[in-house]
Amino acid sequence: MTASSPLPSYVPILVLGAIAAGFAILTILFSHLIGRPRSTPAKSATYECGMPPVGTAHARFPVKFYLVCVIFILFDVDAAFLYPWALVFRELGIFGLIEMALFVCILGGGFAYAWKTGALDW
Amino acid sequence: MTALTWPQELAIRSALALTVVAFLLGLFSVMTYIERRLLAFMQFRLGPNRTGPLGLFQPVADGIKLFFKEEFVPQAANRWAFIAAPAVAITTALMAVAVIPYGGAVTMPRFDLLPEWLRGRPIPLQIAHLDVGVLYLFAVSTLGVYGIVLAGWSANNKWSLIGALRSSAQMFSYELALGLSWVGPILLAESLRIEDIVACQAGGIHRWNAIIQLPAFMIYLFAATAEVGRLPFDLPEAEAELVAGFHTEYASMKFALLQMAEYVNMITVSVLATDFFLGGWHAPLVSLQSAAGVNLGLLWFGGKTGALLFLFIWLRGTLPRLRYDQLMRFGWKVLVPAAVMHILGTAAVILWLTR
Amino acid sequence: MAETILFYALAITAFSAAFAVVLQKSALGSAFALIVVLCSLSAIYGLLGSPILATLQIVIYAGAVMVLFLFVIMLLDVRREKGGGGPRSFVPLALLFAGLLVLQVGAVLVGSELVPQSAPFDGSAKAFARRLFSQDYVYVFEATSVLIVAALAGALALARRRR
């Protein structure tokens, strides 16, 4: 909340969110009203290049996607700390640089382990 | 000038938000036309040229057609999730623009039609002035994955699900590099407000982050191209192998909303590149900032953004698609380590220079 | 006034979504309800005057951790719980832990004022960062990284192909 503005700074974001969501809902509703469905069994079948669908879509998937997601969390936390750190690192001086370098190095160790075990090879 | 009361402030912000949304959606429809035309010229074709003069009414025709298309939900789909997914996608895409400045302040003209308190008042072209602007952007861009995951999962189609998995893995891999490339400009500006980052680059091209933060700028360009799924990183809709990826089963306006979300994201990353790295609305030479007493900030801003949008189309007309393993390898083994190294290096250099 | 109304609206949303997490039959529905809980909590942080905590909550929980949850649900195709859930023998244990939790929260609530008067504080991003990276929290901060790396190593070991 800045002193110069009489409005809390998050209020315009709520307004924008309402506009965006309202636009999306109205569009879907409007197209639902004027584009009448004429459904036939063949039309509403799952698309599989024109052939009758085989089995369900929910088969098993490579665990790689899960691993990439875990590594993403690792660096997401890293980024979440880097942003506030970048704000004050001049005040912190060399202490702040070493503090963050150590943090990144420990995470880098985990990253190197993931790299070596092949979690990043597709 | 008297201070504004909160209803006046709210009115200004709401009007601004409406204008930005309308402008983005307008730019989206124009972009579809420009992209098709430009691609056609790059491939020695004509492109859409039948609807109206030079085919200019093509986007309007497309819009009308999509509205009248049959509303369609596949039998096997999870109905509500299937309908909600495009809404989630476009909402998160539009939410991102809240904290982006689009140029300096615009002074309202002294028309008699305007209420007294509005005449001659400078209005900053930014919907919300958030203390944590860049972090907010990062947060909203991570939420962008949900629309895609929801769309792909709910359709209960093999192509959709594989496409959604691929897209989301690609999106968050490159989101990291994208977010990390912003830390360099933050280090220089010492602020999470994008308007401060732009202000930090005032005073000529040698102060632009594209010059002094060149590696970060390059990381940003690669990551942004992949984040919005443009060629050569358009694996999500590799039509030769995945039909159309996560939006295989979508039709009519729901398809249009997903498409719209992609284009809005593309415009957003171009605007962000302008603000973060190309000096925002500042001219490359201080003497070019205004002509005949008129501030040309908006023109510079639009020009830079337009050039970046053209770059995206140009890339699409030029480069072939990567393979998925190449894509993931490039993101994780090159961009992410490079971005982290660059941040620590920048910090060390700044400390050394300000010793 | 408006803030009070907003707070109660968010609190009720968070509370009912939390119930939905537990009561939903479909795992994906639970996951989305949990996202609603996390987002309303983030909005409450924002109302309390700490926008940085609000955005970090979204970045880490709603943006990263929940995506992981969704991935697991999608990968394993956990559709619908069959029957009444897990074995009945867990019920006494679950009740015990629930009771402990209620006692803990109760103890905290009894010991504090009902309407705590907090001193005005600087909720800006810079003040937050100064506090976080000060000497006070340096060990905790570094320990966080060890914790994350341990979690990563665990995930990698589990996912490794047995030869």
XYZ file of C-alpha atoms in Angstrom:
640
model
C 0.000 0.000 0.000
C 1.690 3.188 -1.079
C 1.060 6.457 0.707
C 0.207 8.287 -2.503
C -2.654 6.000 -3.455
C -5.915 5.869 -1.506
C -6.571 2.356 -2.800
C -4.867 -0.809 -1.546
C -2.500 -1.910 -4.314
C -4.094 -5.340 -4.735
C -7.586 -4.037 -5.547
C -6.889 -3.341 -9.273
C -5.681 -6.940 -9.585
C -9.010 -8.191 -8.260
C -10.765 -5.946 -10.789
C -8.652 -7.319 -13.625
C -9.289 -10.885 -12.435
C -13.025 -10.231 -12.438
C -12.876 -8.759 -15.951
C -10.819 -11.689 -17.269
C -12.972 -14.358 -15.676
C -16.159 -12.551 -16.715
C -14.967 -12.355 -20.301
C -14.119 -16.069 -20.361
C -17.427 -17.159 -18.845
C -19.520 -14.865 -21.067
C -17.719 -16.054 -24.194
C -18.285 -19.717 -23.398
C -21.898 -19.044 -22.439
C -22.594 -17.006 -25.575
C -21.091 -19.587 -27.890
C -23.033 -22.266 -26.021
C -26.259 -20.384 -26.690
C -25.809 -19.720 -30.397
C -23.888 -22.791 -31.487
C -26.485 -25.506 -31.078
C -25.120 -28.996 -30.397
C -26.158 -31.678 -32.862
C -24.373 -34.573 -31.277
C -24.135 -38.028 -32.799
C -22.423 -41.031 -31.199
C -19.692 -41.042 -33.826
C -19.078 -37.335 -33.444
C -18.769 -37.367 -29.683
C -16.457 -40.374 -29.647
C -12.877 -39.779 -28.593
C -10.751 -38.702 -31.534
C -8.181 -41.243 -32.484
C -7.359 -40.447 -36.086
C -10.765 -41.670 -37.226
C -10.383 -45.174 -35.832
C -12.565 -46.518 -32.996
C -10.755 -45.603 -29.764
C -8.688 -48.340 -28.119
C -8.712 -48.546 -24.330
C -8.763 -45.447 -22.140
C -6.437 -42.475 -22.382
C -5.177 -43.011 -18.887
C -2.313 -45.367 -19.415
C 0.878 -45.347 -17.382
C 3.413 -42.647 -18.075
C 7.192 -42.404 -17.696
C 8.323 -41.460 -14.216
C 10.612 -38.871 -15.864
C 7.820 -36.293 -15.811
C 7.564 -36.699 -12.059
C 11.320 -36.347 -11.601
C 11.487 -33.193 -13.702
C 8.716 -31.776 -11.551
C 10.676 -32.519 -8.352
C 13.781 -30.850 -9.788
C 11.577 -27.928 -10.764
C 10.486 -27.521 -7.131
C 14.152 -27.518 -6.122
C 14.898 -24.556 -8.348
C 11.563 -22.889 -7.764
C 12.466 -22.557 -4.090
C 15.858 -21.318 -5.208
C 14.218 -18.628 -7.353
C 11.795 -17.732 -4.563
C 14.803 -16.980 -2.349
C 16.803 -15.262 -5.087
C 14.183 -12.566 -5.689
C 14.173 -11.109 -2.157
C 17.922 -11.648 -1.939
C 18.459 -9.564 -5.100
C 16.634 -6.700 -3.389
C 19.008 -6.349 -0.457
C 22.268 -7.956 -1.573
C 24.057 -4.591 -1.758
C 23.310 -3.947 1.901
C 24.366 -7.463 2.830
C 27.648 -7.118 0.963
C 30.084 -10.000 0.802
C 28.252 -11.863 3.604
C 25.105 -12.023 1.481
C 27.016 -13.208 -1.569
C 28.657 -16.052 0.345
C 25.363 -16.943 2.025
C 23.608 -17.258 -1.326
C 26.564 -18.933 -3.054
C 26.567 -21.637 -0.371
C 22.812 -22.107 -0.771
C 23.120 -22.415 -4.540
C 26.082 -24.798 -4.204
C 24.135 -27.189 -1.964
C 21.234 -27.145 -4.432
C 23.795 -27.544 -7.207
C 24.963 -30.736 -5.498
C 21.441 -32.128 -5.717
C 21.221 -30.994 -9.336
C 24.524 -32.700 -10.165
C 23.244 -35.928 -8.597
C 20.092 -35.722 -10.707
C 22.212 -35.046 -13.795
C 24.500 -38.008 -13.048
C 21.677 -40.486 -12.399
C 20.219 -39.556 -15.767
C 17.040 -37.834 -14.585
C 17.710 -35.083 -17.118
C 18.254 -37.401 -20.094
C 15.164 -38.071 -22.165
C -3.779 19.071 -8.132
C -6.006 17.531 -5.497
C -5.520 13.972 -4.390
C -7.942 11.360 -5.677
C -10.536 9.692 -3.512
C -10.719 5.932 -3.654
C -13.776 5.660 -5.941
C -12.036 7.936 -8.446
C -8.863 5.880 -8.215
C -10.870 2.683 -8.609
C -12.669 4.117 -11.637
C -9.362 5.007 -13.311
C -7.851 1.580 -12.608
C -10.947 -0.289 -13.800
C -11.106 1.754 -16.986
C -7.427 1.051 -17.544
C -7.900 -2.674 -16.926
C -10.814 -2.785 -19.378
C -8.816 -0.871 -21.985
C -5.813 -3.175 -21.634
C -7.933 -6.320 -21.917
C -9.787 -4.944 -24.938
C -6.524 -3.857 -26.529
C -4.911 -7.251 -25.949
C -7.861 -9.098 -27.458
C -7.874 -6.719 -30.412
C -4.157 -7.192 -30.887
C -4.722 -10.952 -30.713
C -7.110 -10.922 -33.651
C -4.843 -8.604 -35.648
C -1.876 -10.837 -34.834
C -3.581 -13.918 -36.258
C -3.986 -12.053 -39.559
C -0.464 -10.577 -39.577
C 1.078 -13.900 -38.700
C -0.709 -15.747 -41.501
C 0.133 -13.038 -44.024
C 3.784 -12.788 -43.034
C 4.242 -16.559 -42.988
C 2.643 -16.737 -46.405
C 5.033 -14.123 -47.805
C 7.987 -15.970 -46.280
C 6.834 -19.098 -48.110
C 6.012 -17.347 -51.437
C 2.265 -17.665 -50.905
C -0.396 -15.002 -50.649
C -2.126 -15.920 -47.436
C -5.691 -14.819 -46.577
C -6.508 -12.018 -49.042
C -10.171 -12.510 -49.961
C -12.125 -11.161 -46.982
C -12.289 -7.406 -47.349
C -9.459 -5.220 -48.661
C -6.180 -7.202 -48.509
C -8.025 -9.811 -46.457
C -8.136 -7.443 -43.497
C -11.538 -8.681 -42.322
C -10.287 -12.235 -41.987
C -10.053 -12.102 -38.143
C -13.641 -10.834 -37.947
C -14.834 -13.631 -40.206
C -12.924 -16.174 -38.132
C -14.430 -14.831 -34.934
C -17.989 -15.003 -36.264
C -17.410 -18.491 -37.589
C -16.041 -19.724 -34.268
C -19.003 -18.289 -32.365
C -21.480 -20.145 -34.548
C -19.589 -23.424 -34.475
C -21.198 -26.340 -32.764
C -20.624 -26.491 -29.031
C -19.074 -29.862 -28.484
C -18.007 -31.943 -25.493
C -16.702 -35.449 -26.181
C -18.541 -38.371 -24.612
C -15.588 -39.607 -22.568
C -14.595 -36.151 -21.291
C -14.954 -34.872 -17.766
C -17.569 -32.298 -18.717
C -17.040 -29.495 -16.189
C -13.260 -29.667 -16.208
C -13.371 -29.673 -20.022
C -15.431 -26.472 -20.061
C -13.470 -24.804 -17.246
C -10.020 -25.384 -18.765
C -10.144 -22.666 -21.489
C -11.529 -20.177 -18.950
C -8.664 -20.964 -16.572
C -6.136 -20.607 -19.394
C -7.341 -17.200 -20.610
C -7.874 -15.863 -17.069
C -4.322 -16.680 -15.963
C -2.957 -15.292 -19.239
C -4.815 -11.996 -18.756
C -3.972 -11.756 -15.039
C -0.274 -11.516 -15.859
C -0.626 -8.092 -17.478
C -1.703 -6.428 -14.216
C 1.724 -5.271 -13.058
C 3.284 -4.432 -16.430
C 3.853 -0.761 -17.275
C 2.972 0.146 -20.877
C 4.727 3.456 -21.155
C 5.133 6.461 -18.939
C 2.225 8.539 -17.694
C -0.330 9.784 -20.185
C -1.807 13.201 -19.407
C -5.556 13.261 -19.866
C -6.716 15.942 -22.326
C -8.720 18.907 -20.987
C -11.994 17.963 -22.714
C -15.168 19.399 -21.281
C -16.745 15.968 -21.476
C -14.391 14.640 -18.829
C -15.188 15.213 -15.159
C -13.300 18.013 -13.476
C -10.895 15.795 -11.505
C -9.752 13.928 -14.608
C -8.772 16.874 -16.807
C -5.050 17.307 -17.211
C -4.229 14.542 -14.760
C -1.281 12.278 -15.637
C -2.302 8.619 -15.575
C 0.479 6.004 -15.338
C -0.224 3.232 -17.847
C -0.081 0.384 -15.380
C -3.027 -1.380 -13.804
C -1.545 -2.196 -10.396
C 1.553 -0.812 -8.704
C 2.557 -3.813 -6.680
C 5.541 -3.810 -4.352
C 6.350 -7.357 -5.482
C 5.596 -6.935 -9.196
C 8.153 -9.349 -10.636
C 7.357 -12.024 -8.075
C 3.663 -11.645 -8.916
C 4.491 -12.212 -12.580
C 6.458 -15.346 -11.710
C 3.549 -16.599 -9.594
C 0.968 -16.049 -12.323
C 3.154 -17.650 -14.985
C 3.490 -20.788 -12.843
C -0.303 -20.902 -12.593
C -0.494 -20.946 -16.393
C 0.262 -24.661 -16.311
C -3.141 -25.462 -14.800
C -5.160 -24.499 -17.855
C -3.116 -26.857 -20.007
C -3.091 -29.746 -17.535
C -6.825 -29.419 -17.033
C -7.535 -29.236 -20.772
C -5.401 -32.264 -21.568
C -6.584 -34.410 -18.691
C -10.292 -33.682 -18.941
C -10.613 -34.531 -22.641
C -9.777 -38.174 -21.913
C -7.948 -38.472 -25.197
C -4.501 -39.987 -25.602
C -3.164 -37.149 -27.728
C -4.485 -34.542 -25.323
C -2.985 -36.195 -22.283
C 0.432 -36.757 -23.824
C 0.372 -33.223 -25.203
C -0.579 -31.779 -21.830
C 2.153 -33.723 -20.036
C 4.720 -32.600 -22.542
C 3.578 -28.979 -22.535
C 3.486 -28.706 -18.783
C 6.920 -30.321 -18.371
C 8.252 -27.948 -21.014
C 6.520 -24.950 -19.461
C 7.893 -25.331 -16.007
C 11.352 -26.294 -17.244
C 11.621 -23.035 -19.140
C 9.707 -20.994 -16.575
C 12.683 -21.398 -14.286
C 15.136 -20.013 -16.813
C 12.619 -17.242 -17.535
C 12.249 -16.317 -13.878
C 15.980 -16.557 -13.207
C 16.832 -14.302 -16.160
C 14.835 -11.521 -14.449
C 17.050 -11.600 -11.358
C 19.899 -9.788 -13.163
C 17.801 -6.659 -13.886
C 16.434 -6.844 -10.321
C 19.996 -6.847 -8.982
C 20.708 -3.678 -10.959
C 17.492 -1.871 -10.082
C 17.260 -3.188 -6.491
C 13.507 -3.294 -6.823
C 10.796 -5.803 -7.659
C 8.728 -3.076 -9.307
C 8.907 -3.276 -13.087
C 8.497 0.501 -13.366
C 11.720 0.879 -11.319
C 13.514 -1.578 -13.587
C 12.478 0.519 -16.601
C 13.497 3.752 -14.865
C 16.892 2.209 -14.172
C 17.477 1.941 -17.941
C 16.746 5.576 -18.789
C 19.420 7.650 -20.476
C 20.382 5.914 -23.693
C 21.002 2.529 -25.222
C 24.203 1.903 -23.235
C 22.100 1.634 -20.069
C 19.692 -0.949 -21.485
C 19.760 -4.350 -19.857
C 19.972 -5.945 -23.299
C 23.507 -4.530 -23.469
C 24.783 -4.794 -19.899
C 22.877 -7.995 -19.170
C 23.301 -9.597 -22.583
C 23.504 -13.223 -21.334
C 20.323 -12.725 -19.289
C 18.600 -11.244 -22.336
C 19.558 -14.242 -24.468
C 18.411 -16.674 -21.774
C 15.165 -14.726 -21.590
C 14.578 -14.898 -25.345
C 15.142 -18.670 -25.505
C 13.067 -19.308 -22.406
C 10.241 -17.009 -23.488
C 9.996 -18.679 -26.898
C 9.743 -22.064 -25.232
C 7.403 -20.843 -22.501
C 4.805 -19.681 -25.002
C 5.334 -22.775 -27.151
C 6.448 -21.071 -30.343
C 8.680 -22.634 -32.956
C 11.329 -24.005 -32.659
C 9.932 -25.085 -29.284
C 6.321 -25.815 -30.275
C 6.441 -29.416 -29.079
C 3.039 -29.106 -27.351
C 1.349 -29.050 -30.735
C 3.778 -31.066 -32.793
C 1.020 -31.907 -35.237
C 2.908 -34.706 -36.923
C 3.059 -36.751 -33.732
C 0.396 -35.381 -31.384
C -2.439 -34.237 -33.713
C -2.870 -30.942 -31.831
C -1.595 -31.676 -28.336
C -3.729 -30.613 -25.391
C -6.424 -28.938 -27.493
C -7.089 -31.878 -29.819
C -10.711 -32.273 -28.689
C -11.560 -28.582 -28.485
C -13.790 -26.767 -30.930
C -15.712 -23.505 -31.290
C -15.118 -20.682 -28.808
C -13.399 -22.919 -26.265
C -10.709 -23.617 -28.846
C -10.553 -19.902 -29.604
C -10.024 -19.102 -25.917
C -7.114 -21.534 -25.691
C -5.629 -20.017 -28.834
C -6.227 -16.556 -27.417
C -4.398 -17.489 -24.211
C -1.375 -18.526 -26.256
C -1.302 -15.276 -28.206
C -1.861 -13.167 -25.099
C 1.080 -14.972 -23.500
C 3.182 -14.241 -26.571
C 2.288 -10.542 -26.442
C 2.985 -10.506 -22.697
C 6.476 -11.953 -23.029
C 7.264 -9.430 -25.791
C 6.080 -6.544 -23.625
C 8.097 -7.926 -20.732
C 11.233 -8.204 -22.862
C 10.753 -4.537 -23.763
C 10.336 -3.522 -20.127
C 13.066 -5.692 -18.644
C 15.763 -5.521 -21.278
C 15.042 -2.977 -24.017
C 14.559 0.103 -21.879
C 10.766 0.186 -21.938
C 9.545 3.482 -23.359
C 12.975 5.112 -23.318
C 14.546 5.984 -26.663
C 17.996 4.606 -27.566
C 19.305 8.175 -27.673
C 18.031 10.751 -25.226
C 17.571 13.263 -28.061
C 15.066 10.939 -29.760
C 12.764 10.732 -26.741
C 10.495 13.558 -27.847
C 9.788 15.315 -31.114
C 8.249 18.797 -31.370
C 7.518 18.778 -27.663
C 5.539 15.509 -27.829
C 6.793 12.584 -25.774
C 7.300 9.621 -28.110
C 7.509 7.066 -25.268
C 4.458 5.100 -26.360
C 5.760 4.943 -29.922
C 9.126 3.586 -28.819
C 7.399 1.083 -26.581
C 5.090 -0.106 -29.353
C 7.949 -0.274 -31.843
C 10.123 -2.458 -29.624
C 7.247 -4.778 -28.769
C 6.242 -4.998 -32.418
C 9.795 -5.882 -33.430
C 9.830 -8.715 -30.873
C 6.466 -10.009 -32.091
C 7.818 -9.969 -35.627
C 10.838 -11.924 -34.382
C 8.508 -14.664 -33.090
C 6.795 -14.930 -36.476
C 10.114 -14.796 -38.296
C 11.440 -17.683 -36.164
C 8.347 -19.689 -37.013
C 8.904 -19.108 -40.699
C 12.565 -20.094 -40.500
C 13.378 -22.809 -38.006
C 12.442 -26.490 -37.817
C 11.099 -28.023 -34.623
C 13.394 -29.514 -31.980
C 13.068 -33.059 -30.703
C 11.686 -33.447 -27.173
C 14.928 -34.812 -25.714
C 16.865 -31.917 -27.267
C 14.375 -29.477 -25.811
C 14.626 -30.808 -22.277
C 18.384 -31.145 -22.490
C 18.778 -27.560 -23.636
C 16.494 -26.223 -20.927
C 17.961 -28.112 -18.007
C 21.585 -28.627 -18.893
C 22.282 -25.273 -20.554
C 19.788 -22.544 -19.678
C 19.150 -23.178 -15.980
C 22.813 -23.562 -14.912
C 23.784 -20.611 -17.117
C 21.096 -18.437 -15.546
C 22.163 -19.283 -11.988
C 25.846 -18.728 -12.796
C 24.990 -15.420 -14.422
C 23.132 -14.211 -11.340
C 26.010 -14.994 -8.989
C 28.494 -13.481 -11.450
C 26.458 -10.288 -11.803
C 26.172 -9.960 -8.037
C 29.941 -10.452 -7.600
C 30.738 -7.862 -10.273
C 28.344 -5.309 -8.772
C 29.871 -5.812 -5.326
C 33.363 -5.482 -6.770
C 32.497 -2.277 -8.628
C 30.772 -0.639 -5.649
C 33.475 -1.710 -3.195
C -14.860 -2.803 7.302
C -14.351 -3.967 3.753
C -11.229 -5.774 4.873
C -13.122 -7.584 7.627
C -15.758 -8.774 5.157
C -13.041 -9.859 2.732
C -11.226 -11.706 5.508
C -14.308 -13.663 6.553
C -15.184 -14.449 2.945
C -11.658 -15.802 2.366
C -11.650 -17.694 5.667
C -14.954 -19.370 4.854
C -13.724 -20.238 1.354
C -10.533 -21.746 2.748
C -12.430 -23.677 5.385
C -15.061 -25.138 3.070
C -12.456 -25.962 0.419
C -10.434 -27.751 3.096
C -13.495 -29.849 3.890
C -13.881 -30.554 0.180
C -10.283 -31.820 0.071
C -11.131 -34.500 2.615
C -14.641 -35.342 1.484
C -14.091 -35.444 -2.302
C -14.194 -38.894 -3.809
C -12.131 -38.007 -6.841
C -8.437 -37.398 -6.183
C -8.238 -34.692 -8.826
C -11.156 -32.846 -7.251
C -9.330 -32.961 -3.924
C -6.230 -31.536 -5.548
C -8.152 -28.629 -7.049
C -9.891 -27.949 -3.746
C -6.458 -27.838 -2.121
C -5.393 -25.249 -4.699
C -8.392 -23.147 -3.655
C -7.322 -23.465 0.007
C -3.783 -22.363 -0.812
C -4.931 -19.416 -2.915
C -7.314 -18.143 -0.227
C -4.555 -18.453 2.374
C -2.319 -16.435 0.076
C -5.006 -13.750 -0.219
C -5.265 -13.657 3.586
C -1.502 -13.069 3.815
C -1.974 -10.212 1.370
C -4.765 -8.768 3.534
C -2.524 -8.991 6.586
C -0.119 -6.652 4.804
C 2.575 -8.950 3.479
C 2.270 -9.115 -0.318
C 5.602 -10.927 -0.635
C 4.447 -13.801 1.552
C 1.232 -13.942 -0.467
C 3.075 -14.253 -3.780
C 5.636 -16.714 -2.416
C 2.768 -18.888 -1.215
C 1.434 -18.978 -4.798
C 4.869 -19.503 -6.386
C 5.859 -22.433 -4.206
C 2.649 -24.156 -3.149
C 0.105 -23.427 -5.861
C 2.683 -23.149 -8.649
C 5.100 -25.973 -7.916
C 3.981 -28.396 -5.205
C 0.423 -28.707 -6.473
C 1.610 -29.277 -10.029
C 3.607 -32.203 -8.670
C 0.483 -33.534 -6.925
C -1.517 -33.199 -10.140
C 1.195 -34.996 -12.075
C 1.198 -37.906 -9.658
C -2.584 -38.164 -9.819
C -2.564 -38.035 -13.609
C 0.344 -40.448 -13.976
C -1.076 -43.060 -11.656
C -4.623 -42.537 -12.900
C -6.061 -42.335 -9.377
C -9.657 -41.901 -10.411
C -12.020 -42.663 -7.607
C -11.542 -44.233 -4.219
C -13.061 -47.670 -4.107
C -15.001 -48.629 -0.992
C -14.612 -46.739 2.242
C -10.949 -45.850 1.979
C -8.125 -47.492 3.943
C -8.294 -50.263 6.535
C -10.415 -49.628 9.629
C -7.499 -50.228 12.002
C -6.216 -46.732 11.221
C -9.291 -45.089 12.726
C -8.197 -45.081 16.412
C -4.749 -43.809 15.453
C -6.253 -41.083 13.281
C -8.589 -40.043 16.101
C -5.627 -39.920 18.500
C -3.689 -37.600 16.217
C -6.737 -35.444 15.564
C -7.244 -35.113 19.318
C -3.598 -34.129 19.793
C -3.941 -31.471 17.108
C -7.074 -30.044 18.703
C -5.304 -29.936 22.079
C -2.306 -28.137 20.583
C -4.357 -25.540 18.763
C -6.557 -25.121 21.829
C -3.526 -24.548 24.058
C -2.264 -21.843 21.731
C -5.690 -20.204 21.500
C -6.271 -20.220 25.274
C -2.863 -18.670 25.919
C -3.399 -15.772 23.516
C -5.763 -12.862 23.362
C -8.782 -13.407 21.193
C -8.146 -10.282 19.130
C -4.374 -9.864 19.083
C -3.217 -6.284 18.692
C -0.219 -6.532 16.449
C 2.294 -3.731 16.356
C 2.409 -1.937 12.998
C 5.114 -3.530 10.917
C 6.847 -2.911 7.613
C 5.437 -5.527 5.250
C 7.376 -4.394 2.204
C 9.486 -6.823 0.217
C 12.734 -5.122 1.259
C 11.980 -5.316 4.969
C 11.090 -8.996 4.550
C 14.320 -9.679 2.670
C 16.454 -7.829 5.233
C 15.014 -9.972 7.991
C 15.283 -13.237 6.049
C 18.922 -12.801 5.060
C 20.111 -11.325 8.355
C 22.541 -13.187 10.596
C 19.611 -14.527 12.679
C 18.328 -16.901 10.055
C 21.485 -17.840 8.180
C 21.631 -21.427 9.505
C 17.937 -22.011 8.964
C 18.267 -20.656 5.441
C 21.158 -22.969 4.576
C 19.412 -25.898 6.265
C 16.460 -25.355 3.907
C 18.656 -26.177 0.947
C 19.852 -29.418 2.597
C 16.240 -30.369 3.210
C 15.257 -29.834 -0.419
C 18.272 -31.753 -1.702
C 17.411 -34.642 0.636
C 13.878 -34.729 -0.777
C 15.244 -34.689 -4.317
C 17.677 -37.523 -3.578
C 14.826 -39.548 -2.113
C 12.669 -39.042 -5.188
C 15.540 -39.973 -7.502
C 16.320 -43.125 -5.529
C 12.675 -44.223 -5.571
C 12.280 -43.623 -9.274
C 15.442 -45.441 -10.204
C 14.973 -48.501 -12.335
C 15.802 -51.711 -10.503
C 18.359 -53.776 -12.362
